[in-house]
Short mmCIF file of C-alpha atoms and ligand atoms in Angstrom, two decimals:
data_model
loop_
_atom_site.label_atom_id
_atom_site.label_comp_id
_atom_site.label_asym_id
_atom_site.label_seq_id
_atom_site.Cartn_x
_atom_site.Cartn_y
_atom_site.Cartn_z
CA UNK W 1 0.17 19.16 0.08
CA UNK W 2 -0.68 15.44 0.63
CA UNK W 3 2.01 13.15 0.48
CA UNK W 4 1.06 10.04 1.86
CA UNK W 5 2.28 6.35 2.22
CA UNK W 6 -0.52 3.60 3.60
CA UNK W 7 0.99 0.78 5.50
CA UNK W 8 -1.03 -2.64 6.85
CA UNK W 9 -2.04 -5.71 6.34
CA UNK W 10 -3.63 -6.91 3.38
CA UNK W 11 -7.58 -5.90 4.01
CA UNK W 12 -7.00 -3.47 6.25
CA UNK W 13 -8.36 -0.86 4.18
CA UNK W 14 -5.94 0.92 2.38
CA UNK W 15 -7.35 0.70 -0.96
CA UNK W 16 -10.58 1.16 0.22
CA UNK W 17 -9.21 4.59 2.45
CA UNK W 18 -6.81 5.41 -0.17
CA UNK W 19 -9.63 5.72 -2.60
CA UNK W 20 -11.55 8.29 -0.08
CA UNK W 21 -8.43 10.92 0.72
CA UNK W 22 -7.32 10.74 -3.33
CA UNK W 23 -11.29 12.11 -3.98
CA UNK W 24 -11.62 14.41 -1.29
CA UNK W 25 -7.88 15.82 -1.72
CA UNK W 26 -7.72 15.53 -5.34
CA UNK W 27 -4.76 13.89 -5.64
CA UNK W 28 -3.63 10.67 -7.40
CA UNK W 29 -3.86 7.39 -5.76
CA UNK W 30 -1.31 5.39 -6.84
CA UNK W 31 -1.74 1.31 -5.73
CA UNK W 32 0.89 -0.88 -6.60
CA UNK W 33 -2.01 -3.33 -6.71
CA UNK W 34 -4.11 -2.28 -8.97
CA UNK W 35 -1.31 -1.53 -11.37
CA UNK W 36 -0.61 -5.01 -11.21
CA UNK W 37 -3.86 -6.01 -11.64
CA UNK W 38 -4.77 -3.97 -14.82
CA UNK W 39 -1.60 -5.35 -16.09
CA UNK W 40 -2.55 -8.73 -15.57
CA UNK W 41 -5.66 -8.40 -17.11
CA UNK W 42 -4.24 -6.66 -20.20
CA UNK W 43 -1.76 -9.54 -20.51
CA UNK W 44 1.31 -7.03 -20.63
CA UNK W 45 4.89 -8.30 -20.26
CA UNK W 46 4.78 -6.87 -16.40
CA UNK W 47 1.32 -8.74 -16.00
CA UNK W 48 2.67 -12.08 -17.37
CA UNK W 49 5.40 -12.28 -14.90
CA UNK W 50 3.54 -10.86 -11.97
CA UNK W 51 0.12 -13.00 -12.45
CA UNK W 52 1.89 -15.85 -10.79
CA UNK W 53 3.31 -14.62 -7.60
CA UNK W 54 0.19 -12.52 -7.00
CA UNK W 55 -2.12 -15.97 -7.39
CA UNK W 56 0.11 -17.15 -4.87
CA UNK W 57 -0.12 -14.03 -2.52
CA UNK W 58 4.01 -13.92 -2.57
CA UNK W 59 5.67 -10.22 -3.67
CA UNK W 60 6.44 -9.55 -6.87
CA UNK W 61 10.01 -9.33 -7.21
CA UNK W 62 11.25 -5.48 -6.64
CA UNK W 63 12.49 -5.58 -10.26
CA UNK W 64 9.41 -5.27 -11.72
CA UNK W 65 7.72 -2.74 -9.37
CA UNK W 66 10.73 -0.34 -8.57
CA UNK W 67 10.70 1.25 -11.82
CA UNK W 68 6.93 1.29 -12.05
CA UNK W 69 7.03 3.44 -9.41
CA UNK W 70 9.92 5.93 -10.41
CA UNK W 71 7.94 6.75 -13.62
CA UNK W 72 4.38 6.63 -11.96
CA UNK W 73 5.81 9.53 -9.53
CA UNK W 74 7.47 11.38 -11.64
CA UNK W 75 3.95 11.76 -14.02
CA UNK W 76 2.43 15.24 -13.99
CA UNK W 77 -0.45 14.77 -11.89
CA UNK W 78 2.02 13.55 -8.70
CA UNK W 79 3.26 16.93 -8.99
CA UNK W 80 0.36 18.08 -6.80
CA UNK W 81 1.07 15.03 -4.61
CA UNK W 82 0.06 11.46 -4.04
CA UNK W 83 -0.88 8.45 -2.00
CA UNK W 84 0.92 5.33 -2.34
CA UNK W 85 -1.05 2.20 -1.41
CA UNK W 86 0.53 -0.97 -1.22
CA UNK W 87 3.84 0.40 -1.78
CA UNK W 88 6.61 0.06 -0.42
CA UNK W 89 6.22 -3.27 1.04
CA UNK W 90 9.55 -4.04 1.98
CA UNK W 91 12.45 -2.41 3.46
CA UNK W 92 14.34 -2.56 0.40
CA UNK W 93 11.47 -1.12 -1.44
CA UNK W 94 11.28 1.43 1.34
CA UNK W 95 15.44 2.15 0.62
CA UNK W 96 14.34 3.03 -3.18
CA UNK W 97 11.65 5.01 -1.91
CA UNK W 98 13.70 7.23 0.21
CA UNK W 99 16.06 7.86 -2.81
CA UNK W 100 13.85 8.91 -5.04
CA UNK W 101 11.73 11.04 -3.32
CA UNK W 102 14.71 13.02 -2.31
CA UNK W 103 15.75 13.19 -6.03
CA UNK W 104 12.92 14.50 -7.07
CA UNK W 105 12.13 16.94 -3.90
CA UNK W 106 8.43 15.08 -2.62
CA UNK W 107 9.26 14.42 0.94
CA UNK W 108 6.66 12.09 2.60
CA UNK W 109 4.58 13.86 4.89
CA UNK W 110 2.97 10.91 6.90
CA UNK W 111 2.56 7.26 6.95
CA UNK W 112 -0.63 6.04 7.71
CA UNK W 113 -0.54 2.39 9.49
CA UNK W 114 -3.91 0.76 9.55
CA UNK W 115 -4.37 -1.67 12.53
CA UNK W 116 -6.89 -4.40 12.36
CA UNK W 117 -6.94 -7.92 13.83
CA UNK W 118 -5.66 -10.93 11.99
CA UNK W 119 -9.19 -12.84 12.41
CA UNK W 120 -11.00 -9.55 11.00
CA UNK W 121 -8.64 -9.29 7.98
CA UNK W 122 -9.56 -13.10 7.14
CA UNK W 123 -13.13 -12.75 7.08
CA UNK W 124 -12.92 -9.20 5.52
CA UNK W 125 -10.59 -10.68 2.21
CA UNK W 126 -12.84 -13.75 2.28
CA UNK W 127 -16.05 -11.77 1.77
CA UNK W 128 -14.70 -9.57 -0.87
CA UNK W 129 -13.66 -12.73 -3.03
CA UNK W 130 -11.20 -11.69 -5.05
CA UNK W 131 -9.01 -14.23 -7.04
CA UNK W 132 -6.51 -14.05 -4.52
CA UNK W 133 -8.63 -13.74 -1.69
CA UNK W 134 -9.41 -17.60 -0.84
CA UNK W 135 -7.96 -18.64 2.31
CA UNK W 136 -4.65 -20.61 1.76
CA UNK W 137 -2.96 -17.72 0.09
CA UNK W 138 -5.02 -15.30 2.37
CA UNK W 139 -2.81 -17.08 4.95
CA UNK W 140 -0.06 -16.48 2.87
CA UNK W 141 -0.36 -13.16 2.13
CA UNK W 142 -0.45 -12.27 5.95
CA UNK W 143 2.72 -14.61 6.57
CA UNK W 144 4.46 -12.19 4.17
CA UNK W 145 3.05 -9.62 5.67
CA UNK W 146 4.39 -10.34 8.86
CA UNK W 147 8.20 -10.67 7.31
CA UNK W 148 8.63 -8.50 4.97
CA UNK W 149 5.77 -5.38 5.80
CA UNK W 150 5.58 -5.22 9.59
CA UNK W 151 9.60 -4.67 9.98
CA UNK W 152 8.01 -0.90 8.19
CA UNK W 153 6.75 0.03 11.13
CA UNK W 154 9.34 0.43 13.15
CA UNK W 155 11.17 2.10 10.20
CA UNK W 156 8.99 4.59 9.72
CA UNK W 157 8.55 5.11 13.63
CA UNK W 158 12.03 5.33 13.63
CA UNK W 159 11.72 8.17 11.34
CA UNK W 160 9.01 10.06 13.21
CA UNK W 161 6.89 9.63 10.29
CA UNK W 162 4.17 6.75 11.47
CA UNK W 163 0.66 8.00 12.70
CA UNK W 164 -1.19 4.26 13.46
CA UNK W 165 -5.00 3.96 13.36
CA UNK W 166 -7.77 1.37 14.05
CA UNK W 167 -8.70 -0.05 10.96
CA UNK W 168 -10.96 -2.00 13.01
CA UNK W 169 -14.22 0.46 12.76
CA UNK W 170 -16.79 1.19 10.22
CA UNK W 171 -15.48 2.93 7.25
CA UNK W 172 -16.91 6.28 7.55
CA UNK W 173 -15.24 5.91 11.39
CA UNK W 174 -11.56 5.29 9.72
CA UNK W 175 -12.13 7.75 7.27
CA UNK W 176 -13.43 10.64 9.65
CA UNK W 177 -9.86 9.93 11.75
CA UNK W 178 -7.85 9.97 8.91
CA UNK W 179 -9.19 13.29 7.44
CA UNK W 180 -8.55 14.67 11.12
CA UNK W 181 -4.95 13.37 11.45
CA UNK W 182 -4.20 15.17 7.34
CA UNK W 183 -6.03 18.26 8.43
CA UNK W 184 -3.58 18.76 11.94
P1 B4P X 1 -3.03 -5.25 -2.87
O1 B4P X 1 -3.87 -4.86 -4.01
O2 B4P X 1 -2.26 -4.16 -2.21
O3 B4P X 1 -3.99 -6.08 -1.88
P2 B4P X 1 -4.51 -5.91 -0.42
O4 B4P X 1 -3.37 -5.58 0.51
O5 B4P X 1 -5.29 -7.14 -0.12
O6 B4P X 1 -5.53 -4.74 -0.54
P3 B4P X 1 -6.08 -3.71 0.49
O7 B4P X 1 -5.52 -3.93 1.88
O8 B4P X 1 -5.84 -2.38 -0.12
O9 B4P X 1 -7.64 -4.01 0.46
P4 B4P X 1 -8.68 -3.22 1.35
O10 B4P X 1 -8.19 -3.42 2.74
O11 B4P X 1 -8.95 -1.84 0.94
O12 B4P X 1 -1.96 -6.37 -3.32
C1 B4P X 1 -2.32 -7.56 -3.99
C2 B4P X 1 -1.06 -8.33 -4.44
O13 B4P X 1 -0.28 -7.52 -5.39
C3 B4P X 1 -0.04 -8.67 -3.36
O14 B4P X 1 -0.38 -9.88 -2.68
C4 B4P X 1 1.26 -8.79 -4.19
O15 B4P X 1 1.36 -10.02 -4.85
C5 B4P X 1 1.12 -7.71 -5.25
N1 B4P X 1 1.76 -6.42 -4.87
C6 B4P X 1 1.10 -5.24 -4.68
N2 B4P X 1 1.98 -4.26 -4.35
C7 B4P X 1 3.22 -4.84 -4.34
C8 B4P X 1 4.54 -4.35 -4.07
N3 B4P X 1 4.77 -3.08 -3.74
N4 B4P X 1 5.58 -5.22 -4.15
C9 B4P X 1 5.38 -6.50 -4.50
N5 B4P X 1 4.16 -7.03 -4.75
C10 B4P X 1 3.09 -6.21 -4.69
O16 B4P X 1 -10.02 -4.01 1.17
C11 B4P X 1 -10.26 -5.31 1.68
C12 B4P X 1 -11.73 -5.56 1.94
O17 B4P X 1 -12.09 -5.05 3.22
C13 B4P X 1 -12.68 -4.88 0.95
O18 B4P X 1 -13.69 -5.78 0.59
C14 B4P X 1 -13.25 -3.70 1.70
O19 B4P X 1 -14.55 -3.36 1.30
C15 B4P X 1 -13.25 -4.22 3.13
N6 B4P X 1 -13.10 -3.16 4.13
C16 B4P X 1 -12.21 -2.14 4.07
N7 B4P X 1 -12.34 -1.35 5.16
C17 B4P X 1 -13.33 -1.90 5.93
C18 B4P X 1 -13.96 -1.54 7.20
N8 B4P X 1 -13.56 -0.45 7.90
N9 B4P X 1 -14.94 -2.34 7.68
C19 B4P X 1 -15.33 -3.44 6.99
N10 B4P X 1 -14.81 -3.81 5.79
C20 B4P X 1 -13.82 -3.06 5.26
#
């Protein structure tokens, strides 16, 4: 059963990761991200009141993910397990996390922290050009990063839960380590 959490800094390759082990596992990949995204785009309620913070590479506030989340989990096809990218991104995120995976018996079986260098993740977002990928709120994405992700670490660790690997290699490299560390 994979049930898996992806922690690191924006452009370290979650998504991109996330999107290999949900194909070759079969099982959902669920990023808080592209929820957002698609939500923005359709001009939802949720996408109205996200759109802004995400142009400005702040968090969304936890009220409007926390939820999100609750129901996206507890759809039929996370029965046969999941990967969460992008969430939780906070510690308080992480609290509601812990909750509700115990109520609804899905114990997380790893999280997968993606290390790459601060200079790589720049150029990386900067190439892929995505609205919010120009570099003042690049900058600003990786200052939140740094205080409200990174303290996730050493929760996890804490928790014996945190495998860390270098994000910092071709994609097929990344990929091939991850696929060993799920298959242990
Ligand atoms: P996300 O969509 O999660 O954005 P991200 O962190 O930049 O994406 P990711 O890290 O997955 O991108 P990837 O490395 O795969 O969030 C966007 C915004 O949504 C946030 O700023 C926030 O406002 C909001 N949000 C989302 N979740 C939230 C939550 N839980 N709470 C509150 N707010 C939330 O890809 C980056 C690039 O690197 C790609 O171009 C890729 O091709 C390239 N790349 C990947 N791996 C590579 C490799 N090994 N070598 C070279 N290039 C590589």
């Amino acid at each position: 059963m994979i049930r898996i959490i992806f922690l690191g800094p924006p452009g370290a390759g979650k998504g991109t990761q996330a999107a290999v082990i949900s194909e070759d596992f079969s099982v959902p990949h669920i990023s808080t991200g592209d929820i957002l995204r698609s939500a923005v785009a359709a001009k939802t309620e949720l996408g109205q009141k996200a759109a802004s913070y995400m142009d400005a590479g702040e968090l969304v506030p936890d009220d409007l993910i926390l939820d999100l989340i609750r129901n996206r989990l507890n759809e039929e096809d996370a029965a046969k397990g999941w990967i969460l990218d992008g969430f939780p991104r906070n510690v308080s995120q992480a609290n509601f996390l812990d909750k509700l995976l115990t109520e609804i018996s899905q114990p997380c079986e790893c999280v997968l922290n993606l290390e790459v260098p601060d200079d790589i993740l720049v150029s990386r977002l900067l190439a892929r050009g995505r609205k919010d990928d120009n570099e003042d709120v690049i900058r600003n994405r990786l200052e939140v990063y740094r205080q409200q992700t990174e303290p996730l670490i050493e929760y996890f660790r804490n928790r014996q839960q945190l495998v860390s690997i270098n994000g910092h290699q071709s994609m097929d490299a990344v990929a091939a380590e991850l696929k060993q560390v799920l298959q242990a």
